[in-house]
PDB file of C-alpha atoms and ligand atoms in Angstrom:
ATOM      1  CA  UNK A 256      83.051-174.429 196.280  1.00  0.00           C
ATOM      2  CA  UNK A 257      81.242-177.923 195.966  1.00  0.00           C
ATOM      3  CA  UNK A 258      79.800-178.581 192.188  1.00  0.00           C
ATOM      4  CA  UNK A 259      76.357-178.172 192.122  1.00  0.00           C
ATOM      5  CA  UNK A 260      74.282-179.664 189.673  1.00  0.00           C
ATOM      6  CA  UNK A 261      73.152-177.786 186.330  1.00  0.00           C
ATOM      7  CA  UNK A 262      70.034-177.774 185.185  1.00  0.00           C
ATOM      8  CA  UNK A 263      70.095-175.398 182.407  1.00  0.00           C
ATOM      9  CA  UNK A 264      72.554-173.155 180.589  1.00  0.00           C
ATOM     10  CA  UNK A 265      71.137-169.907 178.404  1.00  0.00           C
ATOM     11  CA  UNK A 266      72.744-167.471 176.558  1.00  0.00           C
ATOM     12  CA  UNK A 267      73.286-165.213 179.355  1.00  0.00           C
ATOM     13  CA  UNK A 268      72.213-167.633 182.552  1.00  0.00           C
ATOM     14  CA  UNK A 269      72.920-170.707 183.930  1.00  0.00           C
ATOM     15  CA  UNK A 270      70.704-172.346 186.315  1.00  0.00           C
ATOM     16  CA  UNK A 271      71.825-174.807 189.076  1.00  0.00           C
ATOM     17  CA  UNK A 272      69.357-177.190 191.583  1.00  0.00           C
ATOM     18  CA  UNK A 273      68.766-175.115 194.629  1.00  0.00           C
ATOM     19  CA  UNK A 274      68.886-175.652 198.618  1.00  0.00           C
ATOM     20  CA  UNK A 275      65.621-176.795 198.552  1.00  0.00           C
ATOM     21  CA  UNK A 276      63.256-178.777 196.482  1.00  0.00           C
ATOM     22  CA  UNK A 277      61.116-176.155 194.138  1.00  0.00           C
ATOM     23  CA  UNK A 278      64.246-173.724 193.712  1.00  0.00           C
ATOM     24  CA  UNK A 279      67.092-172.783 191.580  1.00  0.00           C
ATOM     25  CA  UNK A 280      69.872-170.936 191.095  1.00  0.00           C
ATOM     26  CA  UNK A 281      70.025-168.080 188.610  1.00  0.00           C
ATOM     27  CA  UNK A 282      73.572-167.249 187.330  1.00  0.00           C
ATOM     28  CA  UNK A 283      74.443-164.029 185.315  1.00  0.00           C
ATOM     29  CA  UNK A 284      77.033-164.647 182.968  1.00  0.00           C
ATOM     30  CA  UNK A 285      78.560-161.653 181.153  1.00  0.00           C
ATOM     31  CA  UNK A 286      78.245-163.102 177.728  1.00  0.00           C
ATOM     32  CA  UNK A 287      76.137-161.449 175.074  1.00  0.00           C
ATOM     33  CA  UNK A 288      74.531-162.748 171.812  1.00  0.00           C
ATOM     34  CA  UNK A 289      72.351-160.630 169.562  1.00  0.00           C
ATOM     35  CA  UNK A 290      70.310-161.856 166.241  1.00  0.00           C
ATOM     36  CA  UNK A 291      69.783-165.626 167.974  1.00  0.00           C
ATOM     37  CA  UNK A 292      73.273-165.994 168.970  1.00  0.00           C
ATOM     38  CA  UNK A 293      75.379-165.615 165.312  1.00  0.00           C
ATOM     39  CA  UNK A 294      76.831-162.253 167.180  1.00  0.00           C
ATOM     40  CA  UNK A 295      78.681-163.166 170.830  1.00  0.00           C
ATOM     41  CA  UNK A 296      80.263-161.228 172.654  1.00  0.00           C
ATOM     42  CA  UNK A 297      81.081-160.441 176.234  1.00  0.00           C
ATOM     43  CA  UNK A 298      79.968-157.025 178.102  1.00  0.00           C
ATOM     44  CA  UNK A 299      81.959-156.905 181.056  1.00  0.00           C
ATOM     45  CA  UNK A 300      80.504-156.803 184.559  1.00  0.00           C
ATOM     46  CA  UNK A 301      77.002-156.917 183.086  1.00  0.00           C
ATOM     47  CA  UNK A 302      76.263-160.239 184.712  1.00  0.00           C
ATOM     48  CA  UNK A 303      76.916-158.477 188.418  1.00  0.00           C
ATOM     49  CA  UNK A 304      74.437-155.226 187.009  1.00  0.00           C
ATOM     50  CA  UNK A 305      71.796-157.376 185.847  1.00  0.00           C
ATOM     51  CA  UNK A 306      72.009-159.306 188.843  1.00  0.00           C
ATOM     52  CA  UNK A 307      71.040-156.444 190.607  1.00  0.00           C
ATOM     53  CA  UNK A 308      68.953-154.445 188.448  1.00  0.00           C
ATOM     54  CA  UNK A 309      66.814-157.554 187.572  1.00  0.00           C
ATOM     55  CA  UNK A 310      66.560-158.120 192.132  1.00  0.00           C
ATOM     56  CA  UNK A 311      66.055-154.130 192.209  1.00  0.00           C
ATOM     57  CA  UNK A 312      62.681-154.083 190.142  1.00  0.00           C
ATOM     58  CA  UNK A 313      61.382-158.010 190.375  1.00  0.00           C
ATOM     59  CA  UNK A 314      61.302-156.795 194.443  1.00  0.00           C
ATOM     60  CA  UNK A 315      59.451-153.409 193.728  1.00  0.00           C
ATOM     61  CA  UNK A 316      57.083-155.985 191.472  1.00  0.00           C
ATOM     62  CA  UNK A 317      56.787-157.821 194.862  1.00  0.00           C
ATOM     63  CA  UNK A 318      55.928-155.330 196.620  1.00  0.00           C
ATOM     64  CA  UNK A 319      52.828-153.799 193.870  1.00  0.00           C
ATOM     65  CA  UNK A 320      51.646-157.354 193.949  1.00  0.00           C
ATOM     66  CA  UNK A 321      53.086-158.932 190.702  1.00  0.00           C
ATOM     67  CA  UNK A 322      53.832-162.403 191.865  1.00  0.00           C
ATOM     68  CA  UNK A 323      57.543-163.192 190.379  1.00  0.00           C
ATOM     69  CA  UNK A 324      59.975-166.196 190.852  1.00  0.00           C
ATOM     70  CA  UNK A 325      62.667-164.190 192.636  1.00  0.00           C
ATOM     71  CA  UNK A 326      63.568-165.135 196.643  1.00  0.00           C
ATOM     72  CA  UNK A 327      66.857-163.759 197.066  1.00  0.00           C
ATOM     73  CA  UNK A 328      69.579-162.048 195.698  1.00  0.00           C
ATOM     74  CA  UNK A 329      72.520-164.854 197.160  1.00  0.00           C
ATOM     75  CA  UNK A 330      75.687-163.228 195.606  1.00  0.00           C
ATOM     76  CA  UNK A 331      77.443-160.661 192.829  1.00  0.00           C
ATOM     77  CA  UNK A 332      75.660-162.890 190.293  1.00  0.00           C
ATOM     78  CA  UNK A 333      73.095-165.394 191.681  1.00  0.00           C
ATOM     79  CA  UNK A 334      70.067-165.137 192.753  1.00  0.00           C
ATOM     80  CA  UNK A 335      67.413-168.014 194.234  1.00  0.00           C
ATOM     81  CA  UNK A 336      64.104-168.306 192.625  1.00  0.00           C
ATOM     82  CA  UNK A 337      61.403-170.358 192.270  1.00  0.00           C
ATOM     83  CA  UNK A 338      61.645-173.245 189.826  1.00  0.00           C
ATOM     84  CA  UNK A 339      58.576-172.373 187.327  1.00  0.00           C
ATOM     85  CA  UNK A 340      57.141-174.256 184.118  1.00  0.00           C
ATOM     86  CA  UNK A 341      58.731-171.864 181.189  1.00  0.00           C
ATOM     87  CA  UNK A 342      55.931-171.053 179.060  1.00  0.00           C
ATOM     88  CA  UNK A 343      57.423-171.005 175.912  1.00  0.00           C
ATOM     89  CA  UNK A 344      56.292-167.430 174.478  1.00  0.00           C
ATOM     90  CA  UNK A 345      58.359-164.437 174.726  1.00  0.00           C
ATOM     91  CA  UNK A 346      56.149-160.864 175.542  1.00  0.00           C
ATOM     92  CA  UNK A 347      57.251-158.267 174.218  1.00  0.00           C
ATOM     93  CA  UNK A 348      55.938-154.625 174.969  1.00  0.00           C
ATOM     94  CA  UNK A 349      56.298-151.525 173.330  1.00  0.00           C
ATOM     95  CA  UNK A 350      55.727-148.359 173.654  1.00  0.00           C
ATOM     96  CA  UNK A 351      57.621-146.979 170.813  1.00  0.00           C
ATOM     97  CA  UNK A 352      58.774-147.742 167.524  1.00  0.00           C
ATOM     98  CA  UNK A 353      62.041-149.359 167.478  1.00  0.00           C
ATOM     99  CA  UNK A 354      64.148-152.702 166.399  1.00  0.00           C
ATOM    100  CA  UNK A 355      61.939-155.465 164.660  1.00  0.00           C
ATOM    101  CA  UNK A 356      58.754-153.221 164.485  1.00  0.00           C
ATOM    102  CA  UNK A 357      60.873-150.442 163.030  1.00  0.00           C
ATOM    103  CA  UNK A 358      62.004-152.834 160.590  1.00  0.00           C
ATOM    104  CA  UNK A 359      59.270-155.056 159.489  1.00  0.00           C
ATOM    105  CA  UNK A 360      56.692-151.902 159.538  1.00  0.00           C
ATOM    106  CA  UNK A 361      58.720-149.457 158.192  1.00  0.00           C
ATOM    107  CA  UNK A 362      57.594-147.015 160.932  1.00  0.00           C
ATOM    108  CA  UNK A 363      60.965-144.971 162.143  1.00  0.00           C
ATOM    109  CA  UNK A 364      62.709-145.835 165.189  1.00  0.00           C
ATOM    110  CA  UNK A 365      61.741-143.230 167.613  1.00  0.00           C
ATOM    111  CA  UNK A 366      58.232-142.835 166.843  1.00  0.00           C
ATOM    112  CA  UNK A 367      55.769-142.935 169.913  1.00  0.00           C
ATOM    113  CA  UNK A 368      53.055-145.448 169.728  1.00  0.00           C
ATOM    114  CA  UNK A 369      49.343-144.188 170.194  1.00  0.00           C
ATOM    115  CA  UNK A 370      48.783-147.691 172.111  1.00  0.00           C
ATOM    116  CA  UNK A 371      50.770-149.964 173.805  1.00  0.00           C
ATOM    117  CA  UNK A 372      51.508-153.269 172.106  1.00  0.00           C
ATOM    118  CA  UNK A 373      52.162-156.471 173.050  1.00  0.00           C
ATOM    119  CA  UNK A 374      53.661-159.042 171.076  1.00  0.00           C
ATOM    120  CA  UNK A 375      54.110-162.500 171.695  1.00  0.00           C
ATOM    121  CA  UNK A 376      56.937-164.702 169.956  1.00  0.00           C
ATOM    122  CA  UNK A 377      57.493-167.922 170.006  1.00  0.00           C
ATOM    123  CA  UNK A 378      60.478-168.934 172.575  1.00  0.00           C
ATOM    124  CA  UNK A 379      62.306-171.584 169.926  1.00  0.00           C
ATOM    125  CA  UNK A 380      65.944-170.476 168.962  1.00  0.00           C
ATOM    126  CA  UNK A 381      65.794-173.399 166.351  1.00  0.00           C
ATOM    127  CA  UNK A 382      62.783-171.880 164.227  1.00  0.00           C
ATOM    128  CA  UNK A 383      64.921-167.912 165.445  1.00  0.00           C
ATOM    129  CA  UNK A 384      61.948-166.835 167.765  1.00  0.00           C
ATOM    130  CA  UNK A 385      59.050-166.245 165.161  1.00  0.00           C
ATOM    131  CA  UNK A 386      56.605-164.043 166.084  1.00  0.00           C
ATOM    132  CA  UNK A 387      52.967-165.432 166.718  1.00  0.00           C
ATOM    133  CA  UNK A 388      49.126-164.356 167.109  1.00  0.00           C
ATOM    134  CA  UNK A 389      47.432-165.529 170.546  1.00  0.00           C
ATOM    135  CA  UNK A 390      45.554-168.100 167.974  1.00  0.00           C
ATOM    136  CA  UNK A 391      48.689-169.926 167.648  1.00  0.00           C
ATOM    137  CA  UNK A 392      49.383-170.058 171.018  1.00  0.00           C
ATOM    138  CA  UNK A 393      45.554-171.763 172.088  1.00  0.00           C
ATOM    139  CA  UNK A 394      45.528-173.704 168.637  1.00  0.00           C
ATOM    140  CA  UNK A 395      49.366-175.417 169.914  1.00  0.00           C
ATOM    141  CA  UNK A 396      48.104-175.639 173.585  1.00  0.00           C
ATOM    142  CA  UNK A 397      51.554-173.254 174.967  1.00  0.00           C
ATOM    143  CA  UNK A 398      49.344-171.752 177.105  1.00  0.00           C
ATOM    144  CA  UNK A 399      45.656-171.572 178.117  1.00  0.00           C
ATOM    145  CA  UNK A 400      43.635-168.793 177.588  1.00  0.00           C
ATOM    146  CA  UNK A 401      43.259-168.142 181.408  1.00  0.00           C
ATOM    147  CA  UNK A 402      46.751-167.945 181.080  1.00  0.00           C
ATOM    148  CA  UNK A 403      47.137-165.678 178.331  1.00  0.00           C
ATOM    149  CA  UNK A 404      45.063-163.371 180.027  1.00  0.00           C
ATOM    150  CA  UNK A 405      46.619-163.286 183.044  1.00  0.00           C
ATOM    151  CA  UNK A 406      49.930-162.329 181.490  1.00  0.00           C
ATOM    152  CA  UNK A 407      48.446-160.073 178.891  1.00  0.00           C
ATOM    153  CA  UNK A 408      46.749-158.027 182.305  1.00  0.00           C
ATOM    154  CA  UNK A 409      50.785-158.437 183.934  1.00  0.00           C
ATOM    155  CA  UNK A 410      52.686-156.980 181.188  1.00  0.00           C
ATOM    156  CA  UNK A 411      50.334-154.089 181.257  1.00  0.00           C
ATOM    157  CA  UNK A 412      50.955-153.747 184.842  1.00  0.00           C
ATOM    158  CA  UNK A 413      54.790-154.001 184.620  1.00  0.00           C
ATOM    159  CA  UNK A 414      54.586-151.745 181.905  1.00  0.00           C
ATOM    160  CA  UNK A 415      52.880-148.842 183.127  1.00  0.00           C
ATOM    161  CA  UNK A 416      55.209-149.220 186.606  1.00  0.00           C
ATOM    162  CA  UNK A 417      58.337-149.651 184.877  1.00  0.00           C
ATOM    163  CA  UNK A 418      57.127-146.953 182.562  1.00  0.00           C
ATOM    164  CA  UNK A 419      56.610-144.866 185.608  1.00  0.00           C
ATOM    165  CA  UNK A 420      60.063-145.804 187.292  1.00  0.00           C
ATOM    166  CA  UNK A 421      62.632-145.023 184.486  1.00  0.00           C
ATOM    167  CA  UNK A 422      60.349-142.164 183.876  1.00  0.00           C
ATOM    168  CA  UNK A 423      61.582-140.894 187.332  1.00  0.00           C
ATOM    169  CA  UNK A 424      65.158-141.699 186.479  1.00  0.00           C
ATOM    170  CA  UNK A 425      65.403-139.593 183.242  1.00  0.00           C
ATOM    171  CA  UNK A 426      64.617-143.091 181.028  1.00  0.00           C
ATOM    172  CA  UNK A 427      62.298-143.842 178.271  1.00  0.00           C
ATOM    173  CA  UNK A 428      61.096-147.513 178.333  1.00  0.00           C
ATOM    174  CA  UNK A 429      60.510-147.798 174.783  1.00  0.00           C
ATOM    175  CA  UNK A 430      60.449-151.612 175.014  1.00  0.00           C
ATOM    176  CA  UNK A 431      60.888-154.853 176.635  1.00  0.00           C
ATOM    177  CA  UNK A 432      60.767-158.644 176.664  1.00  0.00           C
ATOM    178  CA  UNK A 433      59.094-160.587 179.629  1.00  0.00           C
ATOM    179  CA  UNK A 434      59.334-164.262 179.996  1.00  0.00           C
ATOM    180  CA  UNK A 435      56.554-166.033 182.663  1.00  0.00           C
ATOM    181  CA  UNK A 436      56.133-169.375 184.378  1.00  0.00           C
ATOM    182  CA  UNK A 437      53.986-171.576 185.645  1.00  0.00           C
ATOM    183  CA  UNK A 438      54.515-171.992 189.404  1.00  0.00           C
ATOM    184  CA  UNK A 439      52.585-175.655 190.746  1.00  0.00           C
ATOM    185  CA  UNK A 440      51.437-175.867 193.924  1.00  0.00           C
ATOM    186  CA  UNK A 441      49.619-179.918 194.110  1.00  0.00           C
ATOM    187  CA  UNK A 442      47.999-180.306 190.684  1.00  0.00           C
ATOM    188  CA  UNK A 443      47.258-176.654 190.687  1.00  0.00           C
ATOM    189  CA  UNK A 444      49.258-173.872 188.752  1.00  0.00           C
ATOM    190  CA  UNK A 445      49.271-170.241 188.940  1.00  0.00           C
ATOM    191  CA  UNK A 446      51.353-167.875 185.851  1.00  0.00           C
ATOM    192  CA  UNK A 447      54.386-165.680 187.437  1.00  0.00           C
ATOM    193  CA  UNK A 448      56.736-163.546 186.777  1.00  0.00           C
ATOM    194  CA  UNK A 449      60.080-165.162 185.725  1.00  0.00           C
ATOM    195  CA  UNK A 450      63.624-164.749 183.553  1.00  0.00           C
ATOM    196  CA  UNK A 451      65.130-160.968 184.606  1.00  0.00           C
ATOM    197  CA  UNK A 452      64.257-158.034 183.506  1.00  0.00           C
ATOM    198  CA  UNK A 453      67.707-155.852 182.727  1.00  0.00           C
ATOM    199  CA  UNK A 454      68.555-153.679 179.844  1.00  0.00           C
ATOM    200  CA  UNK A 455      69.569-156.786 177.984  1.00  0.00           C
ATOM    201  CA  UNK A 456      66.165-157.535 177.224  1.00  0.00           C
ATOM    202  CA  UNK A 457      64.676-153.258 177.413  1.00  0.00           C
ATOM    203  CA  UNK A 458      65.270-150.364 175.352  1.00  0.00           C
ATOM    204  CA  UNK A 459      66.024-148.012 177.484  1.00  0.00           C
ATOM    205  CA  UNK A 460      66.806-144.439 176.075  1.00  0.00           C
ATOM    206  CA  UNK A 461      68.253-141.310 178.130  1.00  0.00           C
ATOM    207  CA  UNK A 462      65.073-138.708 177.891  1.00  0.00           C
ATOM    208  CA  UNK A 463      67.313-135.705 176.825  1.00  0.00           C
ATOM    209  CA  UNK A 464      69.457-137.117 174.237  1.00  0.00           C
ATOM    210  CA  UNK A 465      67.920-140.517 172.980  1.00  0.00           C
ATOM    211  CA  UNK A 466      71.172-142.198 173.811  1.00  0.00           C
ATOM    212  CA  UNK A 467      70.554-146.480 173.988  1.00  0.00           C
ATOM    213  CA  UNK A 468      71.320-147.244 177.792  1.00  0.00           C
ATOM    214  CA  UNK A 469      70.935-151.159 176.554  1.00  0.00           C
ATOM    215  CA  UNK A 470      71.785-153.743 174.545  1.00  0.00           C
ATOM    216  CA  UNK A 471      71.326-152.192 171.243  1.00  0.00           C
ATOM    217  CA  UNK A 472      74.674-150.454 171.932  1.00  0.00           C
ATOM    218  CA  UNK A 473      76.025-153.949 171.941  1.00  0.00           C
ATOM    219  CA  UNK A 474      73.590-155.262 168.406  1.00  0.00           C
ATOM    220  CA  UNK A 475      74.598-152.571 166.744  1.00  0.00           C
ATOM    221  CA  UNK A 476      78.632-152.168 167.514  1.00  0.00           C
ATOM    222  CA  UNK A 477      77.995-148.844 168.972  1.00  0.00           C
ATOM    223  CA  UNK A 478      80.514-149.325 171.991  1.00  0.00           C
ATOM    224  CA  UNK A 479      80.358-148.154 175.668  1.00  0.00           C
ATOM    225  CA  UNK A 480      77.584-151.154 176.895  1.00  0.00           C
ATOM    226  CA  UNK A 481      79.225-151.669 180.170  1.00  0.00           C
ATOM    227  CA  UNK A 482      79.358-147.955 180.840  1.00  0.00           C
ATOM    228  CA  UNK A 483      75.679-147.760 179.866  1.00  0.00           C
ATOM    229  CA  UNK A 484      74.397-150.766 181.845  1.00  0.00           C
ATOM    230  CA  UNK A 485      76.265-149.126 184.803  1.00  0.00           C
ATOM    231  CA  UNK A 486      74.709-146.026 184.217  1.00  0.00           C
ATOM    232  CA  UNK A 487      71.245-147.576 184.566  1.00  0.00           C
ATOM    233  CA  UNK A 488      72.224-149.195 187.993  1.00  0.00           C
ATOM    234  CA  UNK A 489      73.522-145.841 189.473  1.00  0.00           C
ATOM    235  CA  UNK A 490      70.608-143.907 188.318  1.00  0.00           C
ATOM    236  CA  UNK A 491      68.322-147.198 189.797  1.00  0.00           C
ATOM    237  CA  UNK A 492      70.538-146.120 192.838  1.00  0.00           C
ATOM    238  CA  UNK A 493      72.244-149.142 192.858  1.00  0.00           C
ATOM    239  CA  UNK A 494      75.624-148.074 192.594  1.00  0.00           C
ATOM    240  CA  UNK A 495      77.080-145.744 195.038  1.00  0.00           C
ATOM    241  CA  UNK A 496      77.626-142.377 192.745  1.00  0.00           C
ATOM    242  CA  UNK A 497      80.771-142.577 190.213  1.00  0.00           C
ATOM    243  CA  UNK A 498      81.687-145.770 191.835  1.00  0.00           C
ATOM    244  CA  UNK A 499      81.850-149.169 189.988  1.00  0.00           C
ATOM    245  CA  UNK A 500      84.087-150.185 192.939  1.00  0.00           C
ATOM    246  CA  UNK A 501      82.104-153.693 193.201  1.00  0.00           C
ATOM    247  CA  UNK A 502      82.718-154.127 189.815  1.00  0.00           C
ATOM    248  CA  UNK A 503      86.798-153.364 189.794  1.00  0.00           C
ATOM    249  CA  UNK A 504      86.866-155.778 192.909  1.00  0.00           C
ATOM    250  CA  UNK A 505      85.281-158.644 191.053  1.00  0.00           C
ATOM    251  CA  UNK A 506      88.097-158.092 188.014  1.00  0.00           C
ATOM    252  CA  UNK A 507      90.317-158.127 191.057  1.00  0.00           C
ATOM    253  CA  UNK A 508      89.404-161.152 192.149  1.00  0.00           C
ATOM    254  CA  UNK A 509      89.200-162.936 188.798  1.00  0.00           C
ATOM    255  CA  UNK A 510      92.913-161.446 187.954  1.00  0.00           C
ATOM    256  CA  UNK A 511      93.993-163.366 191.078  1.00  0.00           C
ATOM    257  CA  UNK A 512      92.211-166.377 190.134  1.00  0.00           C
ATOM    258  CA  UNK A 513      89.790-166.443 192.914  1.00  0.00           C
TER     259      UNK A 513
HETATM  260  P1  TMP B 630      62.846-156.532 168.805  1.00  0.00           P
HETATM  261  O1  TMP B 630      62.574-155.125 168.404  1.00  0.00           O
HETATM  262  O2  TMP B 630      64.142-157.066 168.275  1.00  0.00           O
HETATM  263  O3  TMP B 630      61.694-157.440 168.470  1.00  0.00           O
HETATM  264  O4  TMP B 630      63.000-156.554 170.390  1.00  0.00           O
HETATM  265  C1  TMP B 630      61.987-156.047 171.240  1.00  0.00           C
HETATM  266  C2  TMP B 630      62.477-156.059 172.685  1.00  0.00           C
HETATM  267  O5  TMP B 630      62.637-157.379 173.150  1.00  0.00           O
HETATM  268  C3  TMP B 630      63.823-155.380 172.890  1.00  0.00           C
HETATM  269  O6  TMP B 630      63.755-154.624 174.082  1.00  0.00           O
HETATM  270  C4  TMP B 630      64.800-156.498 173.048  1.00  0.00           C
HETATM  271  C5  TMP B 630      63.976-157.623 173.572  1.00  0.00           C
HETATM  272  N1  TMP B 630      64.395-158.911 173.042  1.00  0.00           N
HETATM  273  C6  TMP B 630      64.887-159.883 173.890  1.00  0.00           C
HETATM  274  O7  TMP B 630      64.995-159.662 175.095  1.00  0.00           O
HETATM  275  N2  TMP B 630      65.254-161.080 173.374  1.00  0.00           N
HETATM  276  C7  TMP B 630      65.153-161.380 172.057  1.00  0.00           C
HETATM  277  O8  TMP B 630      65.491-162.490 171.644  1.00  0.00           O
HETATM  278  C8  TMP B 630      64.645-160.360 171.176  1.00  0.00           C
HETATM  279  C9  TMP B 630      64.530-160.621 169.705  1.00  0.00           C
HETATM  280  C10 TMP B 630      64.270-159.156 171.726  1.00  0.00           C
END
């Protein structure tokens, strides 16, 4: 395969120049950090689920009219999207108690919210992601309050669909992290959609027996976070029932150095 050039490497992406001017290349690695990288670890497969599960619901966003950066899934992990403007604030939404909140509150994990909130950080690993108040955000110029308000009306959009769609799959949506960016078209810009949305960056709990379907099972050493990232994907539909054959091929593949 020809080298293609790298424009950016994450904690669990890389992005490479696209085909053509104004896209990229996302990449799904399988490493995972937690706590601003000082835990690492690997989840294995996870970077061919997310790849999927992040296509599966930035398409159904499509299609209710929530403009995203996604094109096309290309591969097992890539996926071509549009090259945005990261605005540098991470959105978090939550619809019960649990992580940070939890902790900095003292309200217990597990306890429903009697309003959505939304949280915005801001997105410097440096400074460990501090949380900030949409005052810091106009006073620093990250974003403009048109801006802010169109991804403050977004969020609440994704939310209550996303809220809707686990719903349907037996899943509480207890919280999640959006990233958005700004997409220029001459000297104009419009905010979209961007990053994935997988369980690395959700909490998503089984509706029977609170079991963590995401990433906290990887935070918190409580084992199993390929099993429950697969399960997500097969109840998403995305994986033919009890099979993770796409997933045993790729290890294949790898083990034969292809
Ligand atoms: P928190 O409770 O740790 O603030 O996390 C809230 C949600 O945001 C949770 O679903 C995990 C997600 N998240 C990220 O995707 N990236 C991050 O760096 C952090 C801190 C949280």
């Amino acid at each position: 395969m020809s080298r293609r050039r790298q424009i950016y490497e994450g904690k669990a992406k890389i992005l490479y120049e696209g085909p053509e001017p104004g896209t990229l290349i996302q990449y799904f690695k399988d490493d995972a950090t937690a706590f601003n990288a000082q835990k690492k670890g690997t989840i294995s497969g996870k970077g061919v689920l997310n790849n999927r599960i992040s296509e599966h619901i930035f398409t159904l966003l499509g299609n209710i009219g929530v403009p995203t950066h996604f094109i096309r899934r290309l591969n097992m992990r890539e996926q071509l999207i549009r090259q945005v403007e990261i605005v540098p604030i991470e959105v978090v939404v939550r619809n019960v108690a649990a992580g940070s909140i939890s902790k900095r509150l003292g309200i217990e994990e597990g306890t429903q919210l009697p309003r959505t909130i939304i949280e915005y950080y801001y997105k410097d690993d440096a400074l460990g992601d501090p949380m900030i108040a949409e005052e810091h955000i106009a006073c620093f110029g990250w974003a403009s309050q048109d801006e802010m308000n169109d991804i403050a009306d977004m969020a609440v959009r994704i939310n209550d669909f996303l809220s809707g769609l686990f719903a349907g799959i037996g899943i509480r949506l207890v919280d999640f992290k959006l990233e958005f960016g700004r997409l220029w078209e001459n000297d104009f810009s419009r905010i979209i959609l961007a990053d994935e949305i997988s369980p690395d960056g959700c909490r998503l709990w089984d509706m029977a027996t609170n079991e963590k379907l995401d990433k906290d099972r990887f935070r918190r050493d409580l084992g199993g976070e390929a099993e429950a990232y697969q399960d997500v994907a097969r109840r998403l539909g995305l994986l033919p029932e009890g099979e993770t054959a796409v997933l045993d091929l790729e290890t294949h593949r790898k083990k034969r150095g292809k």
